[in-house]
Short mmCIF file of C-alpha atoms in Angstrom, two decimals:
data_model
loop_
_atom_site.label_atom_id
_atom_site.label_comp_id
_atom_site.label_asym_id
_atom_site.label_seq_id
_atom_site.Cartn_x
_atom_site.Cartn_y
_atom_site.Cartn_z
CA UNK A 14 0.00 0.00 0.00
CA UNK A 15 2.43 2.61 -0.88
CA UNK A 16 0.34 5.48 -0.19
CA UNK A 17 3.00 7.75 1.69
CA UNK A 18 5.89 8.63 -0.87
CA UNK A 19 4.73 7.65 -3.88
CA UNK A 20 2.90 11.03 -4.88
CA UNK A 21 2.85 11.19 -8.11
CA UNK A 22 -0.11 11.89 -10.57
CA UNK A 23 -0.33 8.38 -11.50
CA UNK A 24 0.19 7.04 -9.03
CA UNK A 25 -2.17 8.64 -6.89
CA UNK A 26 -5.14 8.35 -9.42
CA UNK A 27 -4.35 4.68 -9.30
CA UNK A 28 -4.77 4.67 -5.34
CA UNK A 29 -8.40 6.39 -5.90
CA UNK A 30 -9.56 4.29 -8.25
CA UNK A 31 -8.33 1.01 -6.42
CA UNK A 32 -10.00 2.10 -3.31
CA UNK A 33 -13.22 3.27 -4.85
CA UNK A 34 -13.62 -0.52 -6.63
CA UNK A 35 -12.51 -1.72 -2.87
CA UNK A 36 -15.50 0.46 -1.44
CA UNK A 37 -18.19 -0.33 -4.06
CA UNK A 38 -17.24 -3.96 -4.07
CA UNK A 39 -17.92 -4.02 -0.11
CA UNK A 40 -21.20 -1.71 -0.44
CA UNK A 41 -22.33 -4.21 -3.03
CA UNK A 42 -22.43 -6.73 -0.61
CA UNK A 43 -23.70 -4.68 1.67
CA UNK A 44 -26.77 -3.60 0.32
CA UNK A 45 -27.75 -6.70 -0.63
CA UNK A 46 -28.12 -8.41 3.19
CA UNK A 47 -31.47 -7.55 4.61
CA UNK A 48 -31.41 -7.18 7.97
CA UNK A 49 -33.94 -10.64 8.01
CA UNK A 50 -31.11 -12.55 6.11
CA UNK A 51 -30.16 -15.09 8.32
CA UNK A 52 -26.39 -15.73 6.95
CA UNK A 53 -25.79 -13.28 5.24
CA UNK A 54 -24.70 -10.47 7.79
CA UNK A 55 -22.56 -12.80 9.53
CA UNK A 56 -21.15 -13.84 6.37
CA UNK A 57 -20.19 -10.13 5.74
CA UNK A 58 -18.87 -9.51 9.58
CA UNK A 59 -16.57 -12.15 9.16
CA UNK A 60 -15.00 -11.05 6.08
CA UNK A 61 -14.77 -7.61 7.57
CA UNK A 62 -13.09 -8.95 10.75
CA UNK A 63 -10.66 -11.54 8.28
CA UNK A 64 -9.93 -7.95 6.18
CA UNK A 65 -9.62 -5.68 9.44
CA UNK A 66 -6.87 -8.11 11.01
CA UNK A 67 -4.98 -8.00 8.13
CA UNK A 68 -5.00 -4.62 7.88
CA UNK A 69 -4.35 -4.34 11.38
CA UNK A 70 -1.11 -6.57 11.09
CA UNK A 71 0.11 -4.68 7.87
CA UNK A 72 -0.20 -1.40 9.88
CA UNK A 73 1.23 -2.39 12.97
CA UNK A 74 4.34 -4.11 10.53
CA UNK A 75 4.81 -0.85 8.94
CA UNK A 76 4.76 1.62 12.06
CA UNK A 77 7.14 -0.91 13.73
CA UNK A 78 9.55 -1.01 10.61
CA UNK A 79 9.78 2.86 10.39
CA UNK A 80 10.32 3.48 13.87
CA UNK A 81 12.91 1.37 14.07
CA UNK A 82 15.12 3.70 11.63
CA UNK A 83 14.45 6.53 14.21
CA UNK A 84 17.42 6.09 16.47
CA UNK A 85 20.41 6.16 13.68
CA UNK A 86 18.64 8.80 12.23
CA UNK A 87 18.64 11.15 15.41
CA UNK A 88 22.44 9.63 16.44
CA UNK A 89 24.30 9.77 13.27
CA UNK A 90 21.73 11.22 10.58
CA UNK A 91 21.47 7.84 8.73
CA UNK A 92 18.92 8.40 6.13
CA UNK A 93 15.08 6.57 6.81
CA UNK A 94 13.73 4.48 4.35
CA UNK A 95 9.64 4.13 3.16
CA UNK A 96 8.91 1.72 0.32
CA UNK A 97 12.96 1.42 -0.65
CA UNK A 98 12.22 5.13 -0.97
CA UNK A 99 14.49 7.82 1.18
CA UNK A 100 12.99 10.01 2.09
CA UNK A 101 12.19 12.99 4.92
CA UNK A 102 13.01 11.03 8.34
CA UNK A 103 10.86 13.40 10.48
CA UNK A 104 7.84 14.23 7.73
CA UNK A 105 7.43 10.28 7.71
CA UNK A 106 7.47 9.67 11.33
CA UNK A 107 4.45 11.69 11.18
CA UNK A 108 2.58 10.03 8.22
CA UNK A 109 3.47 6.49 8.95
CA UNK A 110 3.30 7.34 13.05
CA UNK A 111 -0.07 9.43 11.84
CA UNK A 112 -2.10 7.13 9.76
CA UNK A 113 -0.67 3.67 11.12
CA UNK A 114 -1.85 4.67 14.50
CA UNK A 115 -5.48 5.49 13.30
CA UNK A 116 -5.90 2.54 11.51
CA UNK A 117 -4.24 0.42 14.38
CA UNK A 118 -6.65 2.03 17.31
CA UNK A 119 -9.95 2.02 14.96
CA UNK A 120 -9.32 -1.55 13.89
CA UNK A 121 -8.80 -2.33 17.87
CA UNK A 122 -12.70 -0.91 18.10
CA UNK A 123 -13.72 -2.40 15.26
CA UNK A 124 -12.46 -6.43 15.71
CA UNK A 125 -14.35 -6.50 18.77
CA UNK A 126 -17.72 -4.61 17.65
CA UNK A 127 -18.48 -6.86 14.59
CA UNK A 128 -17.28 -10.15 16.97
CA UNK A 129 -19.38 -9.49 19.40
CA UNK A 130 -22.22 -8.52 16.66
CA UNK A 131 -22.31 -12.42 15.40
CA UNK A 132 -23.73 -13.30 18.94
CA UNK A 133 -26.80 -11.10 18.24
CA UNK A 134 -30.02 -11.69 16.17
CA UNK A 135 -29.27 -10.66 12.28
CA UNK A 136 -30.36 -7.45 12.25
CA UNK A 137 -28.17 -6.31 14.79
CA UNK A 138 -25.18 -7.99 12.92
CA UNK A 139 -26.55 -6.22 10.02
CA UNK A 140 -26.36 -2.68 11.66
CA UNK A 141 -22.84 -3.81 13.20
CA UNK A 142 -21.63 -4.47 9.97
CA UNK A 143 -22.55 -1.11 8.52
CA UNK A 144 -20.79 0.98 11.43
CA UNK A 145 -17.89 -1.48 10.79
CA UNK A 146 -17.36 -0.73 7.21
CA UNK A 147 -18.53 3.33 7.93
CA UNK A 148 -15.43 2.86 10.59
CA UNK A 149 -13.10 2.10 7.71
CA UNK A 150 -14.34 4.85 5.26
CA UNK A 151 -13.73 7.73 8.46
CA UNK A 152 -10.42 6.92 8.86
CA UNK A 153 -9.34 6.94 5.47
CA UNK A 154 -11.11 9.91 4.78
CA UNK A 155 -9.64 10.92 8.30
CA UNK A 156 -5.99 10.39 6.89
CA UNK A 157 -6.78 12.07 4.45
CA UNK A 158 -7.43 15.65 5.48
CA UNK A 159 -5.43 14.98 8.70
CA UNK A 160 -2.51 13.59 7.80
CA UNK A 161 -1.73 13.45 4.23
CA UNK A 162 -3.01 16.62 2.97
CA UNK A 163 -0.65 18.55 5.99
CA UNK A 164 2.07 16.66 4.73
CA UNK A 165 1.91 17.64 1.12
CA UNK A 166 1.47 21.17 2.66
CA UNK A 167 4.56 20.64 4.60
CA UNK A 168 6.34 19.03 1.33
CA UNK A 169 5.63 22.04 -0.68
CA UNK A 170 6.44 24.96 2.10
CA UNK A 171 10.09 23.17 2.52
CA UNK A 172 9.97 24.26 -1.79
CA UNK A 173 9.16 20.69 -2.80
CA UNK A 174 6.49 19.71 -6.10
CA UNK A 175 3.38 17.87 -5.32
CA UNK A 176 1.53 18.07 -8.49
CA UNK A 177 -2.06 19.26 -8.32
CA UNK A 178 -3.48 15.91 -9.24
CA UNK A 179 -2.18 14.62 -6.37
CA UNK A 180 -3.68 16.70 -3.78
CA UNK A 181 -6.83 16.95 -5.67
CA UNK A 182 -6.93 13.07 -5.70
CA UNK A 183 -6.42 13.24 -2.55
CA UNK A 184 -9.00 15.59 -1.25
CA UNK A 185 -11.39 13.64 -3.73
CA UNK A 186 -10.41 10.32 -1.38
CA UNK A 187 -11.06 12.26 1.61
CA UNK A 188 -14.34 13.74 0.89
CA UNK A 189 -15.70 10.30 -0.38
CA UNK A 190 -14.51 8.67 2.89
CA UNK A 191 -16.20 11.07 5.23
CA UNK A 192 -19.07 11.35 2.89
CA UNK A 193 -19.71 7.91 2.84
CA UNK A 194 -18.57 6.89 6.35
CA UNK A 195 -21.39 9.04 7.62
CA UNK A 196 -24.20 8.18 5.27
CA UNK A 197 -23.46 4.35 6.06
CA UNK A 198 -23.80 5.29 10.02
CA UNK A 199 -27.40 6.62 9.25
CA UNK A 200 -30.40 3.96 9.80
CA UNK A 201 -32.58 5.61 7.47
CA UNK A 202 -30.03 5.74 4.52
CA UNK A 203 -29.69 2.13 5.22
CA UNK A 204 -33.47 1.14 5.42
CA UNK A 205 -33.70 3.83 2.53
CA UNK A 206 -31.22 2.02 0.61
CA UNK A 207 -32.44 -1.77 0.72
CA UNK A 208 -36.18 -0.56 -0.29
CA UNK A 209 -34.60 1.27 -3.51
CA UNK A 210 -32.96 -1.90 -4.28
CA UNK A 211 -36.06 -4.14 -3.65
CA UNK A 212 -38.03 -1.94 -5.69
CA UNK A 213 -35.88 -2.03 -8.41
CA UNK A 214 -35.32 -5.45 -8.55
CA UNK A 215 -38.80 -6.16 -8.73
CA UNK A 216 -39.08 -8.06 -5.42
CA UNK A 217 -40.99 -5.86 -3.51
CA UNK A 218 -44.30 -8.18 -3.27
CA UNK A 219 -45.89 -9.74 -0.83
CA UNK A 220 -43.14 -12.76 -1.00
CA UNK A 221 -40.41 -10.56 -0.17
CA UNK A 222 -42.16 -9.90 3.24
CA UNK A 223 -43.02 -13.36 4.18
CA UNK A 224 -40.03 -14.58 2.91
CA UNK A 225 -38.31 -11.89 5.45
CA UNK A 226 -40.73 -13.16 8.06
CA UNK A 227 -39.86 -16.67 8.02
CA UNK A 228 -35.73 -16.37 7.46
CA UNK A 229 -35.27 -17.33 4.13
CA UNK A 230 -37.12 -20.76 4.25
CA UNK A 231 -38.12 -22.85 1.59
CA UNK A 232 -41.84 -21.39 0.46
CA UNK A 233 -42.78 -24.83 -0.91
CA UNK A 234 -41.31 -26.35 2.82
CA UNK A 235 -43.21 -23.73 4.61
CA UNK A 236 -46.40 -24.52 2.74
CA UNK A 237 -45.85 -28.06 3.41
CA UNK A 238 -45.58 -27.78 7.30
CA UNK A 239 -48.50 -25.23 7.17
CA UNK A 240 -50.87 -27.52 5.50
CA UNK A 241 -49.90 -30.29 8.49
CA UNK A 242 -49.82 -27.46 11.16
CA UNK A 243 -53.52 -26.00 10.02
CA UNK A 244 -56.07 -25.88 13.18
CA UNK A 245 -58.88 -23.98 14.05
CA UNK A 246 -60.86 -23.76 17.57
CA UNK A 247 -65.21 -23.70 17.14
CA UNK A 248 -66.65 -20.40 18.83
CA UNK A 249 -68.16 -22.88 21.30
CA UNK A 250 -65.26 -24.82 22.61
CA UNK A 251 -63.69 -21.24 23.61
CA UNK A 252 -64.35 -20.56 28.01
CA UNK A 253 -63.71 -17.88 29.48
CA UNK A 254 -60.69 -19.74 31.86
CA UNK A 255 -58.61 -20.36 29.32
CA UNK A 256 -58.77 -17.40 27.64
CA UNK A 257 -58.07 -15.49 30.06
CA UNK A 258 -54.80 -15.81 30.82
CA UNK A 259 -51.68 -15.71 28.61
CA UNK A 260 -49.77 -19.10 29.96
CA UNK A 261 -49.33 -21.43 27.26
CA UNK A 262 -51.25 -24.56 27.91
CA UNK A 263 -50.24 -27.94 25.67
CA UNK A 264 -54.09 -29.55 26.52
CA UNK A 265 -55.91 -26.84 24.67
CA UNK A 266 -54.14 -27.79 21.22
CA UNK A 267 -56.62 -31.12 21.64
CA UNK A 268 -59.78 -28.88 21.72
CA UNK A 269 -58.87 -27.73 18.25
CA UNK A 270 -59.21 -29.73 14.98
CA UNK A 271 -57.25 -29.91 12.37
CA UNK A 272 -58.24 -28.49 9.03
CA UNK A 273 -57.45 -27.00 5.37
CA UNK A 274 -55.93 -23.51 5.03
CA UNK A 275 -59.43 -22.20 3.33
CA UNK A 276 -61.44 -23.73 6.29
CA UNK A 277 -60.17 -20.95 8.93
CA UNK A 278 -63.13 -17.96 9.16
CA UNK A 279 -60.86 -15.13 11.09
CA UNK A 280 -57.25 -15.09 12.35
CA UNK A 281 -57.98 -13.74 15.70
CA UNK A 282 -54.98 -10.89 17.34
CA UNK A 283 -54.79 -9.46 20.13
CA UNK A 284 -52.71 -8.31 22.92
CA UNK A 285 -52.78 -10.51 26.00
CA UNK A 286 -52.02 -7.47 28.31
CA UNK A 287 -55.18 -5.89 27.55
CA UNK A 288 -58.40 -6.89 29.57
CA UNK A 289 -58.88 -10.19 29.63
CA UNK A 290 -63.11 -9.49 30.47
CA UNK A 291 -63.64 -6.84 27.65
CA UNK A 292 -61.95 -8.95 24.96
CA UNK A 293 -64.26 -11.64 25.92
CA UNK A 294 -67.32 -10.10 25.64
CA UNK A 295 -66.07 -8.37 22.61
CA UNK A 296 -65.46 -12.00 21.24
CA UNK A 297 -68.82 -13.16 22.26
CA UNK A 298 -70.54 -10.36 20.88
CA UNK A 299 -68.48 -10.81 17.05
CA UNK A 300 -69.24 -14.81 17.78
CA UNK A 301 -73.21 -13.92 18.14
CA UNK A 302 -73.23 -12.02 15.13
CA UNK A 303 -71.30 -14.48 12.75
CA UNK A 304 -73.61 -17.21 13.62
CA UNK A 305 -76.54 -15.56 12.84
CA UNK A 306 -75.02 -14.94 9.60
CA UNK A 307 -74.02 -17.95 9.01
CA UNK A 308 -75.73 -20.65 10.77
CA UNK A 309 -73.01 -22.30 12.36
CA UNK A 310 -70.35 -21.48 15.08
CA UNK A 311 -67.16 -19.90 13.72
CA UNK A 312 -63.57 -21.40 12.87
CA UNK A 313 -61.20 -19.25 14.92
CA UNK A 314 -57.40 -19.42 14.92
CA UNK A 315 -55.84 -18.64 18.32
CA UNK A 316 -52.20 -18.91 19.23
CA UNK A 317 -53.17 -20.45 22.86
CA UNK A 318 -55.48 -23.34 20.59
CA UNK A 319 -53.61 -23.65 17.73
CA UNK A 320 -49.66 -23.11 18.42
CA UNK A 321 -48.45 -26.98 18.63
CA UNK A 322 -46.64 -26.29 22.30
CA UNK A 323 -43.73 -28.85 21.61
CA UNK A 324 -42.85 -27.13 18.00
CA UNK A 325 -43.83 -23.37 18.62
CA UNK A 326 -40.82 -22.40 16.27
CA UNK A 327 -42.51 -24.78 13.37
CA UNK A 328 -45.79 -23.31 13.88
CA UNK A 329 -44.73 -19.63 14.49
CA UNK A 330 -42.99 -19.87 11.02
CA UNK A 331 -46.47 -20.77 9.35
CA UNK A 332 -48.31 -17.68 11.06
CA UNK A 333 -47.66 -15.94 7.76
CA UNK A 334 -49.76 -18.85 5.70
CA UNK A 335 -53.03 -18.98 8.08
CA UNK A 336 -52.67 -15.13 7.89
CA UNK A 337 -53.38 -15.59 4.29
CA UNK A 338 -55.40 -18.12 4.01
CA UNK A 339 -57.86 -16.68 6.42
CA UNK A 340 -61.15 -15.06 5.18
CA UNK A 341 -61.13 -12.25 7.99
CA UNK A 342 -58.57 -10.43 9.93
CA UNK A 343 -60.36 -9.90 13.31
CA UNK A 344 -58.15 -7.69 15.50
CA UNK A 345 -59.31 -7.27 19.31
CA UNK A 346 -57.61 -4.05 20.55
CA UNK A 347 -57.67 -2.98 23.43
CA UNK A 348 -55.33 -0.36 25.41
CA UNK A 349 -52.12 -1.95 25.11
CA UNK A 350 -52.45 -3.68 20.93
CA UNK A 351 -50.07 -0.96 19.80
CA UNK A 352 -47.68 -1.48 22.32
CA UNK A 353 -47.43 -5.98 20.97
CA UNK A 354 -44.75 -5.94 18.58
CA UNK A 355 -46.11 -9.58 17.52
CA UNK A 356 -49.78 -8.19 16.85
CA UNK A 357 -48.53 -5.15 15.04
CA UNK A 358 -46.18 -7.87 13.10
CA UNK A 359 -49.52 -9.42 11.94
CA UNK A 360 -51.67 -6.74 10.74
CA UNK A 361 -48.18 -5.84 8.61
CA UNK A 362 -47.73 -9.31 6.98
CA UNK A 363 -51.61 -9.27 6.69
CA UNK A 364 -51.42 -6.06 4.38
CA UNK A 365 -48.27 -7.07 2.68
CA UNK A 366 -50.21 -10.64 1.68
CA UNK A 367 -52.15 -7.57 -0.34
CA UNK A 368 -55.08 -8.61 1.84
CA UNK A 369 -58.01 -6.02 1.57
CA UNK A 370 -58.21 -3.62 4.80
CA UNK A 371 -62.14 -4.34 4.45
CA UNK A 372 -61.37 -7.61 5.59
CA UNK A 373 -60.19 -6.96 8.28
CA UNK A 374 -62.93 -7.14 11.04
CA UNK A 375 -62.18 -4.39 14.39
CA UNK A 376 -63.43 -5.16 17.29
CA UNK A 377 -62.06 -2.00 19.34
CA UNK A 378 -62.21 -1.73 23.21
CA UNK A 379 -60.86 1.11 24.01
CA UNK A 380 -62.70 4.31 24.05
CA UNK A 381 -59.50 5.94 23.05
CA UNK A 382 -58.57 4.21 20.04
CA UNK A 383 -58.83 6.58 17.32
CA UNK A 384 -56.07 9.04 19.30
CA UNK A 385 -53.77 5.50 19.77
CA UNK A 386 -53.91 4.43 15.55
CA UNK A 387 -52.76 8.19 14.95
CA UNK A 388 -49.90 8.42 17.60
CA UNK A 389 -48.90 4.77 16.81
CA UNK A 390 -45.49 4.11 16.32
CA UNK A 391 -43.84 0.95 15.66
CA UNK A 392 -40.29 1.80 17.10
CA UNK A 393 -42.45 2.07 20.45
CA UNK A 394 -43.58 -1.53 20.02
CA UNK A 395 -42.07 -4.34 23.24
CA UNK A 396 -41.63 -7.81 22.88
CA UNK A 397 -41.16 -9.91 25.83
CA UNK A 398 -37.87 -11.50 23.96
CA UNK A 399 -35.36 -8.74 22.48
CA UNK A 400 -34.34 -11.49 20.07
CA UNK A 401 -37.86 -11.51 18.97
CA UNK A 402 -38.28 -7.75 18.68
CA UNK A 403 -35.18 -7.52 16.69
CA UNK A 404 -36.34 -10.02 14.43
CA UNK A 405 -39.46 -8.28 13.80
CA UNK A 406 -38.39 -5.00 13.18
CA UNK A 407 -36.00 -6.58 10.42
CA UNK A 408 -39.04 -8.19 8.80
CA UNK A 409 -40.57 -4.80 8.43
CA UNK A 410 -37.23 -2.70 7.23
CA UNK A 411 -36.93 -5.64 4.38
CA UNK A 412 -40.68 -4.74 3.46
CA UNK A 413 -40.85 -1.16 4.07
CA UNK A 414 -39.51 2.39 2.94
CA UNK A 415 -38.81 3.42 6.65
CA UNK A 416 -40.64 3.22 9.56
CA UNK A 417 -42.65 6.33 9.19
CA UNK A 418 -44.20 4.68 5.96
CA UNK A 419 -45.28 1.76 7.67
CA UNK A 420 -46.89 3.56 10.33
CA UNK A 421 -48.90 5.05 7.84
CA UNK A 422 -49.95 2.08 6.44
CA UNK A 423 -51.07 0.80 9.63
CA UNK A 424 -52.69 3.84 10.73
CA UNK A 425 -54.75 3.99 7.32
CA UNK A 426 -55.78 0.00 7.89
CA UNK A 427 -56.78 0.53 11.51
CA UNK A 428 -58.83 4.32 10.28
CA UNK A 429 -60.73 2.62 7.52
CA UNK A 430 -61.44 -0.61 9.67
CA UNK A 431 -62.64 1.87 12.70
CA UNK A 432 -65.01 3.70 10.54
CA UNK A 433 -66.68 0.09 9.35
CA UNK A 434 -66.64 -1.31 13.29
CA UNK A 435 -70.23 -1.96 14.02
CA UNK A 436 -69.13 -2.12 17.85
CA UNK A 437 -69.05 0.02 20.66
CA UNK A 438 -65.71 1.61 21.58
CA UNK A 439 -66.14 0.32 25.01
CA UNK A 440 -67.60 -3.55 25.56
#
């Protein structure tokens, strides 16, 4: 890397194009892991963290080598050496002691950050990997402006040449590095920049969101193990013990029966924090209704009926099938629904399945809804897992703009279904 004597015109248009190729080939990757991808961000992290030790070693090498001319050159004036090149002992103390330190202390940062980043859920990695490679871009557009442009200063003060390519190569280097270093730190440039690419690529569809939702697994697997996995629970097997609490309970499953995708009526959500009394009666009331309609009792899925207990993973991974397959959407919300990551998660695969919001069946009780859909946000959203949160929120920055957009989207599928409830605010 001779990048501290060897200005020259060519030689430093060489060094700008080899490191913008360098930077486009890593951004390439970049953009293309999701933060869902399962693989792919740690994939990335560890090539960073293979690239940033050997940079790390090369630096350390170099700074090591040049200091070690120091002493003959103070005692008896012996000339110092860079690249076989002599040249000024105490300018190149400072650009090799300059820029090798930077690169030594922000690689000491880095190698650590990204590690530790391929113990967490993939959209963390993801982020980690960004501020890694923004980490890189700083410094070099740090030495730049820093260290290397002072020197040619210094260089041409002492009545030296440094031809004008060469320092405006140089400040073109620099301004790219901060530039970019900064835009890659920003989380909306980066959720910005994956929805441009899915747009373009023609992937933005329904798949890509269920494919974010269930990591990357095989559709025709996932169809598979929904078909097997399909339940629904009658309106009359439902009591008001079981469903009032949120403990998982493996003897419920048996009150269900298995069925075909097309048999379930609604997909029921809701927020087990909110009142356990008012969403039953809400329930009831919905359950009253539909059978007049219909003549029979309704075919309900329910997490707490139809999760299989010993495989919740399995089933979990299929929520975004029955979501689909379902002819109704019937959302329960009560004081606390905004506040469910995992119920917010399924009104958003719901509407990117390109579902209707006139399916979707509200049932509100809460007499302040209307003020919670417009101050909804999802970056307030809790789950009780941080893994799971994580996860979610990745799902939804593969399928969305930003998270502004999608809080539109919700907002306009919970103000439409509001103005078509048919019951009371309060139960």
């Amino acid at each position: 890397m001779k990048v501290y004597t060897s200005w020259t015109a060519q030689s430093a248009a060489f060094l700008l194009v080899r490191d913008l190729l360098r930077s486009w080939g890593c951004l390439a990757f970049l953009f293309a892991v999701l933060p869902s991808d399962r693989y792919g961000a740690k994939i990335g992290s560890v090539l960073l963290i293979i690239l940033g030790v050997k940079c790390l070693i090369w630096h350390t090498e170099t700074l090591i080598s040049y200091m070690r001319q120091l002493p003959a050159f103070y005692e008896s004036a012996a000339p110092c050496y860079i690249e076989d090149k002599e040249t000024d002992c105490n300018l190149g103390a400072f650009t090799i002691g300059a820029v090798s330190s930077l690169y030594i202390i922000m690689h000491l940062w880095q190698l650590p950050y990204l590690a530790w980043g391929l113990r967490m859920p993939s959209r963390a990695t993801t982020a980690r990997m960004w501020i890694g490679l923004a980490a890189l871009h700083l410094t070099k557009g740090a030495t730049d402006f820093a260290v290397l442009l002072p020197a040619m200063a210094v260089k041409v003060s002492q009545g030296q040449n440094v031809h004008v390519a060469v320092i405006l190569c140089t400040l073109a280097h620099g301004v790219y590095g901060i530039g970019m270093g900064v835009l890659l730190t920003s989380g909306n440039f980066r959720r910005w920049t994956h929805f441009q690419l899915i747009s373009a690529s023609g992937s933005f569809t329904a798949a890509a969101g269920i494919a974010a939702f269930l990591g990357n697994r095989s559709k025709e697997k996932v169809m598979e193990l929904a078909q097997q996995a399909c339940r629904y629970i009658s309106g009359d097997q439902l009591t008001w013990e079981d469903m009032a609490g949120s403990e998982p309970n493996s003897k419920l499953q048996a009150l269900s029966t298995s069925c075909s995708l097309q048999d379930i009526d609604a997909f029921l959500s809701h927020s087990w924090h909110d009142a356990a009394e008012s969403k039953w009666e809400a329930l009831q009331a919905w359950r009253r209704a539909f059978k007049v309609q219909h003549q029979r009792e309704p075919r309900l899925w329910i997490d707490k009926y139809c999760i299989d207990q010993t495989d919740i993973e399995a089933s979990l991974m299929c929520l975004p099938v029955f979501l689909a397959c379902c002819h109704t959407l019937l959302i329960i919300a009560g004081s606390t629904y905004f506040e469910r990551l995992w119920c917010v998660e399924e009104v958003f695969v719901y509407l990117q399945m390109r579902r209707s919001v006139n399916s979707i069946e509200l049932l509100p009780i809460s007499d302040d809804m209307e003020e919670r859909v417009n101050r909804f946000d999802v970056q307030a959203a809790q789950c009780v897992l941080n893994s799971d949160r994580q996860k979610l929120l990745a799902t939804i920055e593969a399928g969305c703009e930003n998270y502004r957009a999608f809080n539109q989207q919700v907002q306009h599928a919970f103000q439409v279904a509001l103005k078509r409830a048919k019951w009371p605010l309060t139960v």
